[in-house]
PDB file of C-alpha atoms in Angstrom:
ATOM      1  CA  UNK A   1       8.101   0.186 -29.917  1.00 64.00           C
ATOM      2  CA  UNK A   2      11.587  -0.595 -28.679  1.00 69.00           C
ATOM      3  CA  UNK A   3      11.853  -3.215 -25.985  1.00 79.00           C
ATOM      4  CA  UNK A   4      14.758  -2.735 -23.656  1.00 82.00           C
ATOM      5  CA  UNK A   5      16.774  -4.932 -21.359  1.00 88.00           C
ATOM      6  CA  UNK A   6      15.504  -8.225 -20.019  1.00 94.00           C
ATOM      7  CA  UNK A   7      15.248  -8.458 -16.223  1.00 95.00           C
ATOM      8  CA  UNK A   8      14.389 -10.827 -13.393  1.00 96.00           C
ATOM      9  CA  UNK A   9      10.704 -11.232 -12.582  1.00 97.00           C
ATOM     10  CA  UNK A  10       8.896 -13.281  -9.902  1.00 97.00           C
ATOM     11  CA  UNK A  11       8.580 -16.999 -10.532  1.00 97.00           C
ATOM     12  CA  UNK A  12       4.769 -16.787 -10.817  1.00 97.00           C
ATOM     13  CA  UNK A  13       4.749 -13.736 -13.136  1.00 97.00           C
ATOM     14  CA  UNK A  14       3.547 -13.859 -16.743  1.00 96.00           C
ATOM     15  CA  UNK A  15       4.361 -10.623 -18.568  1.00 95.00           C
ATOM     16  CA  UNK A  16       1.957  -8.758 -20.843  1.00 92.00           C
ATOM     17  CA  UNK A  17       4.130  -9.708 -23.798  1.00 90.00           C
ATOM     18  CA  UNK A  18       3.903 -13.400 -22.909  1.00 92.00           C
ATOM     19  CA  UNK A  19       0.124 -13.231 -22.432  1.00 90.00           C
ATOM     20  CA  UNK A  20      -0.401 -11.103 -25.545  1.00 88.00           C
ATOM     21  CA  UNK A  21      -2.849  -8.744 -23.814  1.00 86.00           C
ATOM     22  CA  UNK A  22      -2.701  -5.567 -21.723  1.00 84.00           C
ATOM     23  CA  UNK A  23      -2.971  -7.628 -18.529  1.00 91.00           C
ATOM     24  CA  UNK A  24       0.004  -9.356 -16.959  1.00 94.00           C
ATOM     25  CA  UNK A  25      -0.900 -12.266 -14.709  1.00 95.00           C
ATOM     26  CA  UNK A  26       0.536 -14.069 -11.725  1.00 96.00           C
ATOM     27  CA  UNK A  27      -0.611 -17.509 -12.886  1.00 95.00           C
ATOM     28  CA  UNK A  28       2.692 -19.327 -13.535  1.00 95.00           C
ATOM     29  CA  UNK A  29       3.243 -22.399 -11.389  1.00 95.00           C
ATOM     30  CA  UNK A  30       6.346 -21.782  -9.300  1.00 94.00           C
ATOM     31  CA  UNK A  31       7.269 -25.471  -9.368  1.00 92.00           C
ATOM     32  CA  UNK A  32       6.642 -26.420 -13.017  1.00 93.00           C
ATOM     33  CA  UNK A  33       6.673 -23.042 -14.790  1.00 92.00           C
ATOM     34  CA  UNK A  34       3.424 -23.915 -16.574  1.00 94.00           C
ATOM     35  CA  UNK A  35       0.898 -21.081 -16.851  1.00 94.00           C
ATOM     36  CA  UNK A  36      -2.263 -21.950 -14.925  1.00 94.00           C
ATOM     37  CA  UNK A  37      -5.779 -20.522 -15.227  1.00 92.00           C
ATOM     38  CA  UNK A  38      -5.783 -18.920 -11.769  1.00 95.00           C
ATOM     39  CA  UNK A  39      -3.489 -16.975  -9.440  1.00 95.00           C
ATOM     40  CA  UNK A  40      -0.503 -18.926  -8.080  1.00 96.00           C
ATOM     41  CA  UNK A  41       1.092 -18.003  -4.761  1.00 96.00           C
ATOM     42  CA  UNK A  42       4.597 -16.571  -5.012  1.00 96.00           C
ATOM     43  CA  UNK A  43       7.373 -18.568  -3.367  1.00 95.00           C
ATOM     44  CA  UNK A  44       9.741 -15.578  -3.105  1.00 95.00           C
ATOM     45  CA  UNK A  45      11.975 -16.792  -5.958  1.00 96.00           C
ATOM     46  CA  UNK A  46      12.583 -15.277  -9.361  1.00 97.00           C
ATOM     47  CA  UNK A  47      12.430 -16.933 -12.763  1.00 95.00           C
ATOM     48  CA  UNK A  48      15.729 -18.306 -14.030  1.00 93.00           C
ATOM     49  CA  UNK A  49      15.299 -16.826 -17.503  1.00 94.00           C
ATOM     50  CA  UNK A  50      15.367 -13.064 -17.857  1.00 96.00           C
ATOM     51  CA  UNK A  51      12.380 -11.557 -19.679  1.00 96.00           C
ATOM     52  CA  UNK A  52      11.268  -8.169 -20.963  1.00 95.00           C
ATOM     53  CA  UNK A  53       8.793  -6.278 -18.825  1.00 94.00           C
ATOM     54  CA  UNK A  54       7.889  -2.639 -18.477  1.00 92.00           C
ATOM     55  CA  UNK A  55       6.550  -3.125 -14.949  1.00 95.00           C
ATOM     56  CA  UNK A  56       8.415  -0.390 -13.037  1.00 95.00           C
ATOM     57  CA  UNK A  57       8.809  -2.506  -9.893  1.00 96.00           C
ATOM     58  CA  UNK A  58      10.909  -5.103 -11.733  1.00 96.00           C
ATOM     59  CA  UNK A  59      12.862  -2.470 -13.690  1.00 95.00           C
ATOM     60  CA  UNK A  60      13.594  -0.873 -10.301  1.00 95.00           C
ATOM     61  CA  UNK A  61      14.696  -4.244  -8.866  1.00 96.00           C
ATOM     62  CA  UNK A  62      17.087  -4.622 -11.800  1.00 95.00           C
ATOM     63  CA  UNK A  63      18.537  -1.157 -11.160  1.00 94.00           C
ATOM     64  CA  UNK A  64      19.177  -2.114  -7.568  1.00 94.00           C
ATOM     65  CA  UNK A  65      20.995  -5.369  -8.328  1.00 95.00           C
ATOM     66  CA  UNK A  66      22.751  -4.867 -11.657  1.00 93.00           C
ATOM     67  CA  UNK A  67      26.527  -4.730 -11.175  1.00 93.00           C
ATOM     68  CA  UNK A  68      27.243  -2.808 -14.396  1.00 90.00           C
ATOM     69  CA  UNK A  69      24.834   0.141 -14.190  1.00 88.00           C
ATOM     70  CA  UNK A  70      23.087  -0.364 -10.845  1.00 89.00           C
ATOM     71  CA  UNK A  71      24.035  -0.894  -7.237  1.00 91.00           C
ATOM     72  CA  UNK A  72      24.864  -4.591  -7.502  1.00 91.00           C
ATOM     73  CA  UNK A  73      28.393  -3.980  -6.209  1.00 93.00           C
ATOM     74  CA  UNK A  74      26.900  -2.641  -2.974  1.00 92.00           C
ATOM     75  CA  UNK A  75      23.568  -4.468  -2.577  1.00 92.00           C
ATOM     76  CA  UNK A  76      22.425  -8.075  -2.657  1.00 93.00           C
ATOM     77  CA  UNK A  77      18.897  -9.436  -2.953  1.00 93.00           C
ATOM     78  CA  UNK A  78      18.776  -9.810   0.846  1.00 93.00           C
ATOM     79  CA  UNK A  79      19.179  -6.004   1.155  1.00 94.00           C
ATOM     80  CA  UNK A  80      15.900  -5.417  -0.689  1.00 94.00           C
ATOM     81  CA  UNK A  81      12.367  -5.941   0.542  1.00 93.00           C
ATOM     82  CA  UNK A  82      11.281  -8.018  -2.454  1.00 94.00           C
ATOM     83  CA  UNK A  83       7.865  -8.684  -0.931  1.00 94.00           C
ATOM     84  CA  UNK A  84       7.133  -4.943  -0.828  1.00 93.00           C
ATOM     85  CA  UNK A  85       8.227  -4.774  -4.484  1.00 95.00           C
ATOM     86  CA  UNK A  86       5.958  -7.716  -5.288  1.00 97.00           C
ATOM     87  CA  UNK A  87       2.950  -5.858  -3.844  1.00 95.00           C
ATOM     88  CA  UNK A  88       3.983  -2.768  -5.802  1.00 96.00           C
ATOM     89  CA  UNK A  89       4.426  -4.821  -8.990  1.00 96.00           C
ATOM     90  CA  UNK A  90       0.912  -6.232  -8.654  1.00 96.00           C
ATOM     91  CA  UNK A  91      -0.457  -2.730  -8.068  1.00 96.00           C
ATOM     92  CA  UNK A  92       1.358  -1.475 -11.187  1.00 95.00           C
ATOM     93  CA  UNK A  93      -0.158  -4.292 -13.281  1.00 96.00           C
ATOM     94  CA  UNK A  94      -3.770  -3.615 -12.246  1.00 95.00           C
ATOM     95  CA  UNK A  95      -5.817  -2.430 -15.201  1.00 94.00           C
ATOM     96  CA  UNK A  96      -7.308   1.064 -15.032  1.00 95.00           C
ATOM     97  CA  UNK A  97      -9.384   3.052 -17.570  1.00 94.00           C
ATOM     98  CA  UNK A  98      -7.236   4.537 -20.347  1.00 92.00           C
ATOM     99  CA  UNK A  99      -9.601   7.451 -21.038  1.00 93.00           C
ATOM    100  CA  UNK A 100     -10.536   6.052 -24.456  1.00 94.00           C
ATOM    101  CA  UNK A 101     -13.004   3.394 -23.344  1.00 94.00           C
ATOM    102  CA  UNK A 102     -10.377   0.684 -22.832  1.00 92.00           C
ATOM    103  CA  UNK A 103      -8.018  -0.311 -20.082  1.00 94.00           C
ATOM    104  CA  UNK A 104      -4.274  -0.136 -19.516  1.00 94.00           C
ATOM    105  CA  UNK A 105      -1.830  -1.060 -16.752  1.00 95.00           C
ATOM    106  CA  UNK A 106      -1.764   1.473 -13.913  1.00 95.00           C
ATOM    107  CA  UNK A 107       1.984   2.167 -14.298  1.00 94.00           C
ATOM    108  CA  UNK A 108       4.543   1.221 -16.922  1.00 93.00           C
ATOM    109  CA  UNK A 109       8.162   2.223 -17.262  1.00 90.00           C
ATOM    110  CA  UNK A 110       9.982   2.635 -20.542  1.00 87.00           C
ATOM    111  CA  UNK A 111      13.076   4.555 -19.512  1.00 86.00           C
ATOM    112  CA  UNK A 112      16.401   5.234 -21.155  1.00 85.00           C
ATOM    113  CA  UNK A 113      19.232   6.137 -18.815  1.00 84.00           C
ATOM    114  CA  UNK A 114      21.641   8.173 -20.904  1.00 86.00           C
ATOM    115  CA  UNK A 115      24.187   9.550 -18.459  1.00 87.00           C
ATOM    116  CA  UNK A 116      25.842   8.769 -15.170  1.00 86.00           C
ATOM    117  CA  UNK A 117      24.308  10.488 -12.157  1.00 88.00           C
ATOM    118  CA  UNK A 118      23.866  10.042  -8.415  1.00 90.00           C
ATOM    119  CA  UNK A 119      22.452   6.572  -7.755  1.00 88.00           C
ATOM    120  CA  UNK A 120      20.138   7.626  -4.937  1.00 86.00           C
ATOM    121  CA  UNK A 121      18.609  10.332  -7.157  1.00 90.00           C
ATOM    122  CA  UNK A 122      18.017   7.817  -9.966  1.00 91.00           C
ATOM    123  CA  UNK A 123      16.393   5.367  -7.554  1.00 92.00           C
ATOM    124  CA  UNK A 124      14.188   8.054  -5.970  1.00 92.00           C
ATOM    125  CA  UNK A 125      13.139   9.270  -9.418  1.00 92.00           C
ATOM    126  CA  UNK A 126      12.429   5.714 -10.521  1.00 93.00           C
ATOM    127  CA  UNK A 127      10.352   5.079  -7.374  1.00 94.00           C
ATOM    128  CA  UNK A 128       8.154   8.050  -8.286  1.00 93.00           C
ATOM    129  CA  UNK A 129       7.204   6.306 -11.548  1.00 92.00           C
ATOM    130  CA  UNK A 130       5.230   3.820  -9.458  1.00 93.00           C
ATOM    131  CA  UNK A 131       4.033   6.326  -6.853  1.00 92.00           C
ATOM    132  CA  UNK A 132       6.428   5.252  -4.116  1.00 93.00           C
ATOM    133  CA  UNK A 133       8.938   6.711  -1.731  1.00 92.00           C
ATOM    134  CA  UNK A 134      12.286   5.086  -1.111  1.00 91.00           C
ATOM    135  CA  UNK A 135      13.700   4.453   2.347  1.00 89.00           C
ATOM    136  CA  UNK A 136      16.967   2.916   3.462  1.00 86.00           C
ATOM    137  CA  UNK A 137      16.241   1.424   6.885  1.00 86.00           C
ATOM    138  CA  UNK A 138      18.328  -1.035   8.897  1.00 85.00           C
ATOM    139  CA  UNK A 139      20.569  -1.727   5.910  1.00 82.00           C
ATOM    140  CA  UNK A 140      17.626  -2.561   3.642  1.00 86.00           C
ATOM    141  CA  UNK A 141      16.117  -0.755   0.671  1.00 88.00           C
ATOM    142  CA  UNK A 142      12.405  -0.325   1.323  1.00 89.00           C
ATOM    143  CA  UNK A 143      10.048   1.145  -1.274  1.00 92.00           C
ATOM    144  CA  UNK A 144       6.755   2.329   0.222  1.00 91.00           C
ATOM    145  CA  UNK A 145       3.756   2.593  -2.079  1.00 92.00           C
ATOM    146  CA  UNK A 146       1.506   5.628  -1.862  1.00 89.00           C
ATOM    147  CA  UNK A 147      -1.800   3.983  -2.738  1.00 86.00           C
ATOM    148  CA  UNK A 148      -5.362   4.451  -1.537  1.00 84.00           C
ATOM    149  CA  UNK A 149      -6.085   2.487   1.622  1.00 80.00           C
ATOM    150  CA  UNK A 150      -8.736   2.262   4.263  1.00 81.00           C
ATOM    151  CA  UNK A 151      -8.633   4.416   7.376  1.00 79.00           C
ATOM    152  CA  UNK A 152      -6.259   3.353  10.106  1.00 77.00           C
ATOM    153  CA  UNK A 153      -8.281   4.959  12.863  1.00 77.00           C
ATOM    154  CA  UNK A 154     -11.536   6.918  12.934  1.00 78.00           C
ATOM    155  CA  UNK A 155     -11.641  10.050  15.083  1.00 73.00           C
ATOM    156  CA  UNK A 156     -14.888  11.226  16.614  1.00 75.00           C
ATOM    157  CA  UNK A 157     -15.803  13.921  19.122  1.00 72.00           C
ATOM    158  CA  UNK A 158     -15.507  11.270  21.820  1.00 74.00           C
ATOM    159  CA  UNK A 159     -11.737  10.917  21.409  1.00 72.00           C
ATOM    160  CA  UNK A 160     -10.751  14.563  20.827  1.00 72.00           C
ATOM    161  CA  UNK A 161     -10.358  16.797  23.869  1.00 71.00           C
ATOM    162  CA  UNK A 162     -11.276  20.431  23.348  1.00 72.00           C
ATOM    163  CA  UNK A 163     -12.460  19.929  19.751  1.00 67.00           C
ATOM    164  CA  UNK A 164      -9.057  20.555  18.115  1.00 69.00           C
ATOM    165  CA  UNK A 165      -5.931  18.569  17.467  1.00 65.00           C
ATOM    166  CA  UNK A 166      -2.810  19.037  15.368  1.00 64.00           C
ATOM    167  CA  UNK A 167      -0.798  16.614  13.313  1.00 62.00           C
ATOM    168  CA  UNK A 168       2.196  16.745  11.014  1.00 58.00           C
ATOM    169  CA  UNK A 169       2.677  15.192   7.585  1.00 60.00           C
ATOM    170  CA  UNK A 170       5.809  13.823   5.958  1.00 57.00           C
ATOM    171  CA  UNK A 171       6.981  17.332   5.070  1.00 53.00           C
ATOM    172  CA  UNK A 172       6.602  18.449   8.686  1.00 47.00           C
ATOM    173  CA  UNK A 173       3.715  20.785   7.884  1.00 47.00           C
ATOM    174  CA  UNK A 174       1.475  21.267  10.883  1.00 45.00           C
ATOM    175  CA  UNK A 175      -2.217  21.435  10.146  1.00 48.00           C
ATOM    176  CA  UNK A 176      -5.082  22.070  12.527  1.00 47.00           C
ATOM    177  CA  UNK A 177      -8.292  20.148  12.288  1.00 47.00           C
ATOM    178  CA  UNK A 178     -11.473  21.114  14.050  1.00 48.00           C
ATOM    179  CA  UNK A 179     -14.121  18.566  14.928  1.00 50.00           C
ATOM    180  CA  UNK A 180     -17.584  20.083  14.590  1.00 48.00           C
TER     181      UNK A 180
END
């Protein structure tokens, strides 16, 4: 197994390779760097030393900021919603069944970029590896995770007039729903 480039990771992050298991943790003390036994809050900083990780959120962050092969000539860390990436990184590291009776990280990224291509296409493609969409809003790069979540609002017969309503999705497709 070839390990690629080393990248920046959050100050409280302990990679799978450092732990020696399938599960990365967020147990590193942000002040001392010592690995603790429980979760440590993230201070928004990144570790000084670069480390190997196949967490797609941190590979993506590297693509955004690297000046040689990424967008580092055009973006700075203040142009990126690193807290959204942190949430995505934690989601990627959650263990899920591997189909063989064990567990594995939800998403990993072991990519090899072999040719020059449009940067926005590469970033959009990379965002799909961790089930996200990429937006550029107000001068900031914002990845939005498509993950299961609770309902935002429950509709009942009491708040639908006439029994039907329409809505549109991200692709602009109009669908009709009928409340029975």
